[in-house]
Short mmCIF file of C-alpha atoms in Angstrom, two decimals:
data_model
loop_
_atom_site.label_atom_id
_atom_site.label_comp_id
_atom_site.label_asym_id
_atom_site.label_seq_id
_atom_site.Cartn_x
_atom_site.Cartn_y
_atom_site.Cartn_z
CA MET A 1 -10.31 -19.74 -8.66
CA ASP A 2 -6.99 -20.18 -10.47
CA ILE A 3 -5.23 -16.99 -9.44
CA VAL A 4 -2.12 -17.50 -11.56
CA LYS A 5 -4.04 -18.13 -14.75
CA GLY A 6 -6.36 -15.23 -13.91
CA VAL A 7 -3.53 -12.78 -13.35
CA LEU A 8 -1.89 -13.75 -16.63
CA ASP A 9 -5.27 -13.41 -18.37
CA ARG A 10 -5.52 -9.87 -16.99
CA SER A 11 -8.38 -10.59 -14.59
CA ARG A 12 -8.55 -7.74 -12.10
CA LEU A 13 -10.30 -9.96 -9.58
CA ALA A 14 -7.45 -12.48 -9.78
CA ALA A 15 -4.85 -9.73 -9.35
CA ALA A 16 -6.70 -8.47 -6.28
CA LYS A 17 -6.91 -11.98 -4.80
CA GLY A 18 -3.24 -12.60 -5.57
CA ILE A 19 -2.18 -9.51 -3.66
CA THR A 20 -4.41 -10.54 -0.74
CA ALA A 21 -2.80 -13.98 -0.67
CA VAL A 22 0.63 -12.37 -0.44
CA GLU A 23 -0.45 -9.78 2.08
CA ASN A 24 -2.17 -12.26 4.40
CA GLU A 25 0.57 -14.88 3.92
CA TYR A 26 -1.90 -17.51 2.79
CA PRO A 27 -0.33 -20.94 2.28
CA GLU A 28 -0.91 -20.71 -1.49
CA ALA A 29 1.01 -17.42 -1.77
CA THR A 30 4.41 -19.03 -2.38
CA GLY A 31 3.04 -21.21 -5.17
CA ILE A 32 1.41 -18.20 -6.81
CA MET A 33 4.62 -16.18 -6.68
CA GLN A 34 6.66 -19.11 -8.01
CA ALA A 35 4.38 -19.39 -11.02
CA LEU A 36 4.23 -15.64 -11.64
CA TYR A 37 7.95 -14.95 -11.27
CA PRO A 38 8.92 -15.81 -14.86
CA HIS A 39 6.37 -13.24 -16.02
CA THR A 40 7.81 -10.37 -14.01
CA GLY A 41 10.63 -7.92 -14.58
CA ARG A 42 8.87 -6.17 -17.45
CA ALA A 43 7.27 -3.21 -15.69
CA TYR A 44 9.07 0.01 -14.92
CA ILE A 45 8.85 0.73 -11.21
CA LEU A 46 8.55 4.23 -9.85
CA GLY A 47 8.80 4.90 -6.12
CA ILE A 48 7.26 8.06 -4.69
CA THR A 49 7.95 9.05 -1.12
CA GLY A 50 7.86 12.13 1.08
CA PRO A 51 6.33 13.52 4.25
CA PRO A 52 2.60 13.26 4.98
CA GLY A 53 0.58 15.90 3.16
CA ALA A 54 3.22 16.58 0.53
CA GLY A 55 0.80 15.68 -2.24
CA LYS A 56 2.13 12.26 -3.20
CA SER A 57 -1.29 10.80 -3.97
CA THR A 58 -2.35 13.79 -6.04
CA LEU A 59 0.90 13.67 -7.97
CA THR A 60 0.54 9.92 -8.43
CA ASP A 61 -2.93 10.50 -9.83
CA LYS A 62 -1.68 13.10 -12.32
CA LEU A 63 1.27 10.99 -13.41
CA ALA A 64 -0.99 7.97 -13.88
CA LYS A 65 -3.28 10.05 -16.10
CA GLU A 66 -0.33 11.20 -18.17
CA TYR A 67 0.94 7.64 -18.59
CA ARG A 68 -2.53 6.59 -19.69
CA LYS A 69 -2.52 9.35 -22.32
CA ARG A 70 0.71 7.83 -23.60
CA GLY A 71 -0.91 4.42 -23.86
CA LYS A 72 0.73 2.82 -20.83
CA THR A 73 -1.11 0.76 -18.26
CA VAL A 74 -0.50 1.72 -14.65
CA GLY A 75 -0.47 -0.14 -11.34
CA ILE A 76 -0.42 1.79 -8.10
CA ILE A 77 0.46 0.45 -4.66
CA ALA A 78 -0.30 3.01 -1.97
CA VAL A 79 1.18 2.16 1.42
CA ASP A 80 -0.13 3.81 4.57
CA PRO A 81 0.84 3.25 8.19
CA THR A 82 -1.01 0.89 10.50
CA SER A 83 -1.98 2.35 13.86
CA PRO A 84 0.35 0.86 16.46
CA TYR A 85 -2.47 1.03 19.02
CA SER A 86 -5.30 -0.77 17.31
CA GLY A 87 -3.62 -2.56 14.42
CA GLY A 88 -6.13 -0.90 12.14
CA ALA A 89 -5.47 1.64 9.42
CA ILE A 90 -7.22 4.27 7.37
CA LEU A 91 -6.08 4.01 3.78
CA GLY A 92 -7.15 7.22 2.14
CA ASP A 93 -4.90 7.61 -0.87
CA ARG A 94 -7.66 6.63 -3.25
CA ILE A 95 -9.60 9.80 -2.42
CA ARG A 96 -7.24 11.65 -4.76
CA MET A 97 -7.48 8.99 -7.42
CA MET A 98 -11.19 8.35 -7.83
CA ASP A 99 -11.40 9.72 -11.35
CA ILE A 100 -8.94 7.10 -12.61
CA ALA A 101 -10.63 4.35 -10.60
CA MET A 102 -12.85 3.35 -13.51
CA ASP A 103 -10.04 3.28 -16.06
CA GLU A 104 -9.45 -0.33 -17.07
CA GLY A 105 -5.78 0.44 -17.62
CA VAL A 106 -5.27 1.41 -13.99
CA PHE A 107 -5.16 -0.88 -10.96
CA ILE A 108 -4.88 0.66 -7.51
CA ARG A 109 -4.24 -1.23 -4.30
CA SER A 110 -3.89 0.23 -0.81
CA MET A 111 -1.69 -1.57 1.66
CA ALA A 112 -1.23 -1.00 5.38
CA THR A 113 2.19 -1.42 6.96
CA ARG A 114 0.80 -3.84 9.58
CA GLY A 115 3.92 -3.32 11.65
CA SER A 116 5.57 -6.45 10.34
CA LEU A 117 9.29 -6.46 10.96
CA GLY A 118 10.88 -6.24 7.56
CA GLY A 119 8.08 -8.33 6.10
CA LEU A 120 6.45 -5.29 4.59
CA SER A 121 9.03 -4.69 1.91
CA GLN A 122 8.75 -8.33 0.82
CA LYS A 123 4.97 -8.12 0.65
CA THR A 124 5.08 -4.88 -1.29
CA ALA A 125 7.67 -6.33 -3.66
CA ASP A 126 5.43 -9.36 -4.22
CA ALA A 127 2.38 -7.14 -4.79
CA VAL A 128 4.44 -5.27 -7.39
CA LYS A 129 5.28 -8.59 -9.05
CA VAL A 130 1.60 -9.56 -9.19
CA LEU A 131 0.82 -6.29 -11.00
CA ASP A 132 3.87 -6.77 -13.21
CA ALA A 133 2.70 -10.24 -14.29
CA PHE A 134 -0.82 -8.82 -14.61
CA GLY A 135 0.58 -6.59 -17.35
CA CYS A 136 1.02 -3.12 -15.89
CA ASP A 137 3.65 -1.17 -17.86
CA ILE A 138 4.34 1.28 -15.05
CA ILE A 139 4.01 0.49 -11.36
CA ILE A 140 4.00 3.33 -8.87
CA ILE A 141 4.72 2.56 -5.22
CA GLU A 142 3.68 5.40 -2.97
CA THR A 143 4.76 5.51 0.68
CA VAL A 144 5.17 8.03 3.46
CA GLY A 145 8.90 8.54 3.85
CA VAL A 146 9.23 8.22 7.56
CA GLY A 147 10.85 4.96 8.50
CA GLN A 148 13.38 2.40 7.44
CA SER A 149 10.80 -0.01 6.09
CA GLU A 150 9.39 2.68 3.83
CA VAL A 151 12.88 3.43 2.59
CA ASP A 152 13.39 -0.28 1.92
CA ILE A 153 10.21 -0.37 -0.11
CA VAL A 154 11.16 2.43 -2.46
CA LYS A 155 14.65 1.00 -2.79
CA THR A 156 13.15 -1.69 -4.96
CA ALA A 157 12.02 0.96 -7.45
CA ASP A 158 13.90 1.75 -10.65
CA THR A 159 13.35 5.46 -10.19
CA THR A 160 12.65 7.03 -6.82
CA MET A 161 11.10 10.44 -6.47
CA VAL A 162 11.09 12.39 -3.22
CA VAL A 163 8.23 14.87 -2.91
CA LEU A 164 8.65 17.82 -0.57
CA VAL A 165 6.62 20.91 0.24
CA PRO A 166 7.74 24.34 1.36
CA GLY A 167 7.00 25.48 4.85
CA LEU A 168 7.34 22.31 6.88
CA GLY A 169 9.43 24.19 9.40
CA ASP A 170 13.00 23.04 9.30
CA ASP A 171 12.23 21.61 5.92
CA ILE A 172 15.00 19.23 5.26
CA GLN A 173 16.13 18.72 8.83
CA ALA A 174 12.89 16.97 9.64
CA ILE A 175 13.22 14.33 7.00
CA LYS A 176 16.81 14.23 5.86
CA ALA A 177 17.64 11.06 7.72
CA GLY A 178 17.54 8.44 5.06
CA ILE A 179 15.05 9.56 2.49
CA LEU A 180 16.90 12.33 0.71
CA GLU A 181 19.78 10.06 -0.25
CA ILE A 182 17.47 7.75 -2.13
CA GLY A 183 15.96 10.42 -4.38
CA ASP A 184 16.73 10.17 -8.08
CA LEU A 185 14.37 13.07 -8.60
CA PHE A 186 13.05 15.76 -6.33
CA THR A 187 9.72 17.47 -6.66
CA ILE A 188 8.73 20.53 -4.70
CA ASN A 189 4.98 20.36 -4.67
CA LYS A 190 2.60 23.17 -3.66
CA ALA A 191 5.17 25.43 -5.27
CA ASP A 192 2.86 28.43 -5.01
CA ARG A 193 3.59 28.53 -1.31
CA GLU A 194 6.08 30.70 0.44
CA GLY A 195 9.52 29.20 0.99
CA VAL A 196 9.99 27.51 -2.39
CA GLU A 197 13.31 29.19 -3.12
CA LYS A 198 14.66 28.35 0.30
CA LEU A 199 13.68 24.69 0.00
CA HIS A 200 15.12 24.52 -3.51
CA ILE A 201 18.47 25.84 -2.30
CA GLU A 202 18.45 23.48 0.65
CA ILE A 203 17.91 20.46 -1.58
CA GLU A 204 20.65 21.62 -3.93
CA MET A 205 23.06 22.11 -1.04
CA MET A 206 22.23 18.75 0.38
CA LEU A 207 22.80 17.09 -2.99
CA GLU A 208 26.17 18.79 -3.34
CA LEU A 209 27.18 17.78 0.16
CA SER A 210 26.30 14.16 -0.36
CA GLY A 211 28.62 14.10 -3.35
CA ASN A 212 27.56 12.65 -6.67
CA LYS A 213 29.07 9.25 -7.33
CA THR A 214 27.21 8.57 -10.54
CA GLY A 215 26.66 10.37 -13.81
CA TRP A 216 23.15 11.36 -12.76
CA LYS A 217 22.38 14.70 -11.18
CA PRO A 218 18.95 14.56 -9.50
CA PRO A 219 16.74 17.23 -11.05
CA ILE A 220 14.51 19.37 -8.85
CA ASN A 221 11.08 20.06 -10.33
CA ARG A 222 8.35 22.33 -9.04
CA THR A 223 4.70 21.39 -9.22
CA ILE A 224 1.26 22.40 -8.14
CA ALA A 225 -0.10 18.90 -8.49
CA SER A 226 -3.72 19.80 -7.73
CA GLU A 227 -3.66 22.12 -10.77
CA SER A 228 -1.57 19.68 -12.85
CA GLU A 229 1.11 22.34 -13.09
CA GLY A 230 4.61 21.05 -13.64
CA VAL A 231 3.51 17.44 -14.02
CA LEU A 232 4.87 17.24 -17.56
CA SER A 233 8.35 18.31 -16.46
CA VAL A 234 8.25 15.65 -13.76
CA MET A 235 7.36 13.13 -16.48
CA ASP A 236 10.29 14.36 -18.56
CA SER A 237 12.62 13.89 -15.60
CA ILE A 238 11.34 10.36 -14.99
CA GLU A 239 11.86 9.50 -18.66
CA ALA A 240 15.32 11.08 -18.59
CA HIS A 241 16.26 9.03 -15.56
CA ALA A 242 14.95 5.83 -17.14
CA LYS A 243 16.98 6.59 -20.24
CA TYR A 244 20.08 7.29 -18.16
CA LEU A 245 19.65 4.00 -16.24
CA LYS A 246 19.37 2.05 -19.46
CA GLU A 247 22.24 3.70 -21.27
CA SER A 248 24.63 3.61 -18.33
CA ASP A 249 23.76 -0.02 -17.57
CA GLU A 250 22.84 1.08 -14.08
CA LEU A 251 19.36 -0.39 -14.51
CA LYS A 252 20.94 -3.82 -14.68
CA THR A 253 23.15 -3.13 -11.66
CA ARG A 254 20.24 -1.76 -9.64
CA ARG A 255 17.94 -4.63 -10.45
CA ALA A 256 20.68 -7.16 -9.68
CA GLU A 257 21.24 -5.43 -6.34
CA SER A 258 17.54 -5.49 -5.61
CA ILE A 259 17.26 -9.20 -6.50
CA LYS A 260 20.21 -9.94 -4.26
CA THR A 261 18.70 -8.05 -1.33
CA GLU A 262 15.40 -9.82 -1.86
CA LEU A 263 16.94 -13.29 -2.02
CA LEU A 264 19.03 -12.73 1.12
CA ALA A 265 15.96 -11.43 2.94
CA MET A 266 13.99 -14.51 1.87
CA ILE A 267 16.71 -16.84 3.14
CA ALA A 268 16.88 -14.94 6.42
CA GLU A 269 13.10 -15.12 6.75
CA ARG A 270 13.13 -18.88 6.20
CA ILE A 271 15.88 -19.33 8.77
CA ARG A 272 13.91 -17.22 11.21
CA ARG A 273 10.84 -19.38 10.70
CA HIS A 274 12.91 -22.53 11.06
CA ILE A 275 14.36 -21.27 14.33
CA ASN A 276 10.93 -20.36 15.62
CA LYS A 277 9.71 -23.86 14.93
CA THR A 278 12.71 -25.91 16.02
CA VAL A 279 14.08 -23.77 18.81
CA ALA A 280 11.71 -21.18 20.18
CA GLU A 281 8.69 -23.44 20.47
CA THR A 282 10.36 -26.20 22.49
CA ARG A 283 10.26 -27.00 26.19
CA ASP A 284 14.05 -26.96 26.22
CA PHE A 285 14.01 -23.36 25.19
CA GLU A 286 11.71 -22.39 28.04
CA ASN A 287 14.13 -23.98 30.49
CA THR A 288 16.98 -22.08 28.91
CA ILE A 289 15.08 -18.81 29.40
CA LEU A 290 14.54 -19.66 33.08
CA ARG A 291 18.22 -20.43 33.56
CA LEU A 292 19.14 -17.18 31.83
CA GLN A 293 16.82 -15.31 34.11
CA GLN A 294 18.65 -16.82 37.10
CA ARG A 295 21.93 -15.81 35.46
CA GLU A 296 23.10 -19.43 35.54
CA ILE A 297 24.20 -19.17 31.95
CA ASP A 298 24.75 -16.32 29.48
CA PRO A 299 22.87 -15.72 26.23
CA TYR A 300 26.02 -15.16 24.16
CA SER A 301 27.32 -18.71 24.63
CA ILE A 302 23.85 -20.21 24.36
CA ALA A 303 23.19 -18.45 21.04
CA ASP A 304 26.43 -19.87 19.64
CA ASP A 305 25.61 -23.37 20.94
CA ILE A 306 22.15 -23.31 19.41
CA LEU A 307 23.49 -22.11 16.07
CA ASP A 308 26.10 -24.88 16.06
CA LYS A 309 23.36 -27.44 16.64
CA ILE A 310 21.20 -26.07 13.82
CA ILE A 311 24.07 -26.09 11.36
CA LYS A 312 24.98 -29.70 12.22
CA GLN A 313 21.42 -30.92 11.65
CA MET B 1 2.32 -16.30 10.78
CA ALA B 2 -0.63 -15.24 8.71
CA GLU B 3 -1.71 -11.69 9.27
CA LYS B 4 -5.25 -11.54 8.05
CA ARG B 5 -7.05 -8.28 8.69
CA ILE B 6 -10.63 -7.37 7.98
CA ARG B 7 -10.66 -4.84 5.14
CA VAL B 8 -13.60 -2.46 4.91
CA LEU B 9 -14.44 0.00 2.15
CA VAL B 10 -16.24 3.04 3.56
CA ALA B 11 -17.91 4.79 0.67
CA LYS B 12 -20.46 7.49 0.00
CA PRO B 13 -22.55 6.88 -3.09
CA GLY B 14 -24.57 9.67 -4.65
CA LEU B 15 -24.55 13.40 -4.50
CA ASP B 16 -24.64 14.47 -0.88
CA GLY B 17 -21.40 15.73 0.62
CA HIS B 18 -22.13 15.04 4.27
CA ASP B 19 -19.20 12.88 5.21
CA ARG B 20 -19.05 13.40 8.96
CA GLY B 21 -20.84 10.13 9.69
CA ALA B 22 -18.69 8.17 7.24
CA LYS B 23 -15.54 9.60 8.80
CA VAL B 24 -16.64 8.79 12.34
CA VAL B 25 -17.43 5.23 11.27
CA ALA B 26 -14.09 4.96 9.43
CA ARG B 27 -12.21 5.96 12.58
CA ALA B 28 -14.20 3.64 14.79
CA LEU B 29 -13.49 0.74 12.44
CA ARG B 30 -9.79 1.58 12.37
CA ASP B 31 -9.76 1.67 16.17
CA ALA B 32 -11.37 -1.76 16.13
CA GLY B 33 -8.34 -3.03 14.19
CA PHE B 34 -9.83 -3.04 10.69
CA GLU B 35 -8.12 -1.73 7.59
CA VAL B 36 -10.40 0.95 6.23
CA ILE B 37 -10.23 2.09 2.65
CA TYR B 38 -11.76 5.55 2.61
CA THR B 39 -12.71 6.95 -0.75
CA GLY B 40 -14.43 10.26 -0.10
CA ILE B 41 -17.71 11.65 -1.35
CA ARG B 42 -19.87 11.56 -4.48
CA LEU B 43 -19.10 8.15 -5.87
CA THR B 44 -21.04 6.13 -8.38
CA PRO B 45 -22.00 2.54 -7.52
CA GLU B 46 -19.65 1.49 -10.34
CA GLN B 47 -16.69 3.26 -8.69
CA ILE B 48 -17.51 1.70 -5.35
CA VAL B 49 -17.73 -1.81 -6.74
CA GLU B 50 -14.54 -1.47 -8.79
CA THR B 51 -12.73 -0.22 -5.66
CA ALA B 52 -14.11 -3.12 -3.62
CA LEU B 53 -12.80 -5.49 -6.27
CA GLN B 54 -9.28 -4.04 -6.55
CA GLU B 55 -8.90 -3.66 -2.80
CA ASP B 56 -10.36 -7.14 -2.18
CA VAL B 57 -12.37 -5.91 0.80
CA ASN B 58 -14.43 -8.11 3.08
CA VAL B 59 -16.98 -5.41 3.83
CA VAL B 60 -18.51 -2.47 1.98
CA ALA B 61 -19.97 0.15 4.34
CA LEU B 62 -22.19 2.64 2.52
CA SER B 63 -23.14 6.00 3.93
CA LEU B 64 -25.81 8.13 2.36
CA LEU B 65 -27.87 11.08 3.52
CA SER B 66 -29.47 12.24 0.30
CA GLY B 67 -32.49 9.96 0.41
CA ALA B 68 -31.44 7.97 -2.63
CA HIS B 69 -30.64 4.84 -0.64
CA ASN B 70 -33.49 2.82 -2.17
CA THR B 71 -31.86 3.22 -5.58
CA LEU B 72 -28.14 3.34 -4.85
CA PHE B 73 -27.70 0.68 -2.14
CA PRO B 74 -29.36 -2.11 -4.19
CA GLU B 75 -27.39 -0.95 -7.24
CA VAL B 76 -24.16 -1.60 -5.32
CA THR B 77 -25.19 -5.11 -4.23
CA LYS B 78 -26.34 -5.91 -7.75
CA LEU B 79 -23.04 -4.82 -9.31
CA LEU B 80 -21.02 -6.68 -6.66
CA LYS B 81 -22.80 -9.89 -7.64
CA GLU B 82 -22.24 -9.21 -11.33
CA LYS B 83 -18.50 -8.89 -10.70
CA GLY B 84 -18.44 -12.15 -8.80
CA LEU B 85 -17.89 -10.54 -5.40
CA ASN B 86 -20.28 -12.81 -3.58
CA ASP B 87 -18.52 -12.93 -0.23
CA VAL B 88 -18.59 -9.20 0.43
CA LEU B 89 -20.70 -8.11 3.39
CA VAL B 90 -22.60 -4.90 2.60
CA ILE B 91 -23.92 -2.61 5.33
CA GLY B 92 -25.45 0.85 5.09
CA GLY B 93 -26.07 3.89 7.20
CA GLY B 94 -27.68 7.31 7.05
CA VAL B 95 -31.06 8.94 7.43
CA ILE B 96 -33.08 5.94 6.39
CA PRO B 97 -36.77 5.60 7.31
CA ASP B 98 -37.67 2.39 9.15
CA ALA B 99 -40.15 1.58 6.42
CA ASP B 100 -37.34 1.27 3.86
CA ILE B 101 -35.22 -1.14 5.88
CA PRO B 102 -36.97 -4.44 4.99
CA SER B 103 -36.66 -3.88 1.24
CA LEU B 104 -33.00 -2.84 1.59
CA LYS B 105 -32.28 -6.01 3.56
CA ALA B 106 -34.05 -8.01 0.90
CA ALA B 107 -31.76 -6.37 -1.65
CA GLY B 108 -28.71 -7.74 0.15
CA ILE B 109 -27.81 -4.96 2.60
CA ALA B 110 -27.02 -7.06 5.65
CA ASP B 111 -27.67 -4.36 8.24
CA ILE B 112 -28.80 -0.73 8.32
CA TYR B 113 -27.74 1.91 10.84
CA THR B 114 -29.73 5.05 11.46
CA PRO B 115 -28.57 8.19 13.31
CA GLY B 116 -27.68 7.53 16.94
CA THR B 117 -26.31 4.03 16.41
CA PRO B 118 -23.27 3.43 18.64
CA THR B 119 -20.28 2.62 16.43
CA GLY B 120 -19.57 -0.41 18.60
CA LYS B 121 -22.71 -2.02 17.23
CA ILE B 122 -21.34 -1.78 13.68
CA VAL B 123 -18.01 -3.26 14.77
CA GLU B 124 -19.75 -6.18 16.47
CA PHE B 125 -21.95 -6.85 13.48
CA ILE B 126 -18.97 -6.93 11.12
CA LYS B 127 -16.99 -9.24 13.38
CA ALA B 128 -19.92 -11.61 13.69
CA ASN B 129 -20.89 -11.66 10.02
CA VAL B 130 -17.77 -11.17 7.93
CA LYS B 131 -16.96 -14.07 5.61
#
């Protein structure tokens, strides 16, 4: 099967196979991405993150429906954590999205984090590119906002929305590390619950404290996603942010930044692989480890020596 | 390093809402190191097949307790073939009379699990038969 041609011809099977190739690091994945790259950069990318149970999938479902009403095609990448014990995962985001599953203008793919060190954001970014080349107008990346890799994933989005719910105890305290700073929009979901006002004030205070360096003030919307309440105002905020990014030229800056991060990460990954092959898998290296264990030498000098050798090659 | 994982769609076709069995199987498969796409109850065969396609799963595990297995299970295997998903292993479970099993197997359901099956047996079957 010619995956590249299939993706460009809008074959859903080809898109699915393309994402698998990227996700499983099949040898053909690089070739596929090379061929698809010129056809990417057209979709608008929306990142949605927040604590488990905040309603991200339900909100994603409602937003996707609204985009479809407006004639846009939608791709969704739903990322869920891999169990560190078994390496398996239960990917359940689709439960909330089954009524858009048959819509030909919607493509949903679940991805597990697989515990790969930093590799996840690259794989997600490549999956986004496959859907971009496939022709999705809007691509939504949905992740649980708990760790650095999840933050890295949504950083590649044009607009990032943080979804919160009232009543998670010390609401913001629990999740403030990292994920609040990346929000271009905030949505308080399940807004019929007690504690909405308190959470709203906390987000506002946090936003004031962090100081606004740009001309964009993150709006805070309230929704009851399961009832579709407030979804339209969220859409308005997304559109407003997209408009702001375009008019202020920040879209260009953001995308340049994201390309730069991606390229540097790719170079680093290639160097890492090179080192694994030429250094780590040699008999010499095993001897070095033994000598280190005996404290005959120190790792600081050895690391410098090895690097010097690699550069000279 | 390639990181291939077995991806399994656990799905409940038809109208019954008894998802305990499907959930137990989903957890057992996760604990065996599989990636399980869980889609909830009351799905049409069309929804299941479209999900299998988009998620590019290796296995579709159907659970059904309404008695409609003779209609819905073969419908899933038929649609999978129509979509070109020829490598997908399909298994089924639920309250299924022994007498129905041969015709289901003939329709492309690779294995059938009735109440009381240890989940380990399902895991072993998938590992041995996945393409």
